[in-house]
Coordinates of C-alpha atoms and ligand atoms in Angstrom, one line a residue:
M290 CA -12.5 1.7 -1.0
E291 CA -15.2 0.9 -3.6
K292 CA -12.9 1.0 -6.5
I293 CA -10.2 -1.3 -4.9
R294 CA -11.1 -4.7 -4.2
E295 CA -9.1 -7.4 -2.2
L296 CA -9.8 -10.6 -3.7
K297 CA -9.2 -14.2 -2.1
I298 CA -8.0 -16.5 -5.1
K299 CA -8.0 -20.4 -5.4
K300 CA -5.0 -22.5 -4.2
I301 CA -4.7 -25.7 -5.5
Q302 CA -2.3 -27.4 -3.3
S303 CA -0.1 -30.5 -4.4
P304 CA 2.6 -32.2 -2.4
G305 CA 5.0 -30.3 -4.6
G306 CA 3.9 -27.1 -4.3
S307 CA 0.8 -24.7 -4.8
L308 CA -0.4 -22.9 -7.6
S309 CA -3.0 -19.9 -7.8
F310 CA -4.8 -17.9 -10.7
F311 CA -6.8 -15.4 -11.7
E312 CA -8.3 -14.2 -15.3
K313 CA -10.3 -11.7 -17.2
N314 CA -14.0 -11.9 -16.8
K315 CA -13.8 -13.6 -13.7
E316 CA -11.5 -11.6 -11.3
I317 CA -10.2 -8.7 -13.2
N318 CA -12.1 -6.8 -16.0
F319 CA -9.4 -5.3 -18.0
D320 CA -6.6 -7.3 -20.5
I321 CA -3.1 -7.2 -19.0
K322 CA -0.8 -5.4 -21.5
R323 CA 1.9 -5.4 -19.1
I324 CA 3.7 -7.2 -16.1
Y325 CA 6.1 -5.7 -13.7
F326 CA 7.7 -6.8 -10.4
I327 CA 9.7 -5.3 -7.6
Y328 CA 12.0 -7.6 -5.9
E329 CA 14.7 -7.4 -3.5
F330 CA 12.3 -5.1 -2.0
S331 CA 14.4 -4.2 1.3
K332 CA 12.4 -4.4 4.5
E333 CA 10.7 -0.7 5.8
N334 CA 11.7 0.3 2.2
R335 CA 8.9 2.9 0.8
R336 CA 8.4 3.1 -2.9
G337 CA 5.3 4.2 -5.0
F338 CA 4.4 7.9 -4.4
H339 CA 2.3 8.2 -7.5
A340 CA -1.1 7.8 -9.1
H341 CA -2.1 6.7 -12.7
K342 CA -4.7 8.9 -14.5
E343 CA -5.8 5.8 -16.7
L344 CA -4.1 2.6 -16.0
K345 CA -5.6 -0.1 -14.1
Q346 CA -3.7 -2.6 -12.2
V347 CA -4.0 -5.9 -10.3
M348 CA -1.2 -6.8 -7.3
F349 CA -0.2 -9.6 -5.6
C350 CA 2.6 -10.5 -3.3
P351 CA 3.7 -14.0 -4.0
H352 CA 6.6 -14.0 -1.7
G353 CA 7.0 -11.8 1.6
K354 CA 4.8 -9.3 3.2
I355 CA 3.6 -5.7 1.6
Q356 CA 1.6 -3.1 2.8
V357 CA -0.1 -1.3 0.0
E358 CA -1.4 2.1 0.9
F359 CA -3.8 4.2 -1.2
T360 CA -5.9 7.6 -1.0
D361 CA -7.7 10.0 -2.9
G362 CA -6.7 12.9 -0.9
R363 CA -9.6 12.4 1.6
I364 CA -9.6 8.5 2.7
K365 CA -6.9 6.3 3.3
Q366 CA -6.9 2.8 2.5
S367 CA -4.2 0.0 3.5
Y368 CA -4.0 -3.3 2.5
L369 CA -1.9 -6.1 3.4
L370 CA -0.4 -8.6 1.0
D371 CA 0.9 -11.2 3.1
D372 CA -0.4 -14.4 1.2
P373 CA 0.0 -15.3 -2.4
T374 CA -3.7 -15.7 -2.5
K375 CA -4.8 -12.2 -1.8
I376 CA -5.0 -9.7 -4.9
L377 CA -5.7 -6.3 -5.2
V378 CA -7.8 -5.0 -8.5
I379 CA -7.3 -1.2 -8.5
E380 CA -9.0 1.1 -11.0
K381 CA -7.6 4.3 -12.1
G382 CA -7.1 7.3 -10.0
Y383 CA -5.4 6.7 -6.8
W384 CA -2.2 7.8 -5.1
R385 CA -0.5 4.6 -3.6
E386 CA 2.7 4.0 -1.5
F387 CA 3.9 0.4 -0.9
V388 CA 6.1 -0.5 2.4
S389 CA 8.0 -3.7 2.4
L390 CA 7.2 -5.5 5.7
E391 CA 10.0 -8.6 4.9
E392 CA 13.4 -8.6 3.8
G393 CA 13.0 -9.5 -0.2
S394 CA 9.5 -9.2 -0.5
I395 CA 8.4 -9.4 -4.1
L396 CA 5.2 -7.5 -5.5
C397 CA 3.8 -8.3 -9.0
V398 CA 1.8 -6.0 -10.7
G399 CA -0.5 -6.5 -14.2
A400 CA -1.4 -3.5 -15.7
S401 CA -3.8 -2.5 -18.1
D402 CA -1.4 -0.8 -20.8
V403 CA 2.3 -0.4 -21.8
Y404 CA 4.6 1.8 -19.6
D405 CA 3.6 5.7 -20.4
E406 CA 5.2 8.1 -18.2
K407 CA 2.4 10.5 -19.0
D408 CA 0.1 8.5 -17.3
Y409 CA 1.7 9.2 -13.8
I410 CA 1.3 12.0 -11.6
R411 CA 4.2 11.8 -9.2
N412 CA 3.8 15.1 -7.1
Y413 CA 1.1 15.0 -4.5
E414 CA 0.0 18.5 -4.4
E415 CA -0.5 18.0 -8.3
Y416 CA -2.6 14.6 -7.5
L417 CA -4.9 16.4 -5.3
K418 CA -5.7 19.6 -7.9
W419 CA -6.0 16.7 -10.6
E420 CA -8.4 14.5 -8.2
A421 CA -10.5 17.4 -7.4
Q422 CA -10.9 18.5 -11.1
N423 CA -11.4 14.7 -12.3
N424 CA -13.1 13.4 -9.1
E425 CA -12.4 10.0 -10.5
S426 CA -11.9 8.2 -7.3
T427 CA -15.1 9.2 -5.5
I428 CA -15.7 6.4 -2.9
Ligands
LIG128 P1 8.1 3.8 -10.8 O1 6.9 3.4 -11.3 O2 8.5 5.0 -10.2 O3 8.4 2.3 -9.5 P2 7.9 2.6 -8.0 O4 6.5 3.1 -8.2 O5 8.1 1.3 -7.3 O6 8.8 3.7 -7.2 O7 9.2 3.0 -11.7 C1 10.8 2.9 -11.4 C2 11.2 3.2 -12.6 O8 11.1 2.2 -13.6 C3 11.1 4.5 -13.4 O9 12.1 5.4 -14.1 C4 10.1 4.2 -14.6 C5 10.7 2.8 -14.9 N1 9.5 1.9 -15.2 C6 9.8 1.5 -16.8 O10 10.5 1.9 -17.7 N2 8.6 0.6 -17.2 C7 7.8 0.1 -16.2 O11 7.0 -0.6 -16.6 C8 7.6 0.4 -14.8 C9 6.5 0.0 -13.7 C10 8.8 1.5 -14.6

C-alpha cells in the first residue's frame, strides 16, 4: 500500500547488545507527540479493529512477532513485524487489526498526536462509509 511503508532501520551491534533508531525527516515525516505500547500481548489475541481519521503512526515490534493487517475496504495488506529493525510508517485513514503470533509480543507505536477518541472509527460499517466519502486511502 502506497501510504503504508515498511522500512528496515539500522542495527548497531556491540557485544553487549544492539541499538536501532529512526528519526523525523529521515524515516518519518511527522512529530511524535505520544508513544504507547501494547505488551503482555497473548498469542493469537487480536486487537485494533479501528481506523484513525487524522492520526499518523509509526509501529515496530521490539520483542516477539506481530502480524499487522490493514485495509481501506477494498485492498487488504498484511505486514509481519518479526524483527526490531522493521518499522511501519502509516498514514491516516486505514482500518487496522493486530494479531500476536508469539506469547508476550510487544507493539510500540509513535503517534502524531495526543489521544483523542474522536479521531477513532471503531465500527467497520461506519469506516466503509467514511472511507467512501473521504477516499483518503486510495491506493
Ligand atoms: P485502543 O486504541 O482501543 O487499543 P487497541 O487498538 O489495541 O484495541 O485502546 C484501548 C483503551 O486504551 C481504550 O479505552 C482507549 C485507551 N487509550 C488511552 O487512553 N490512550 C491511548 O493513548 C491509547 C492508545 C489508548
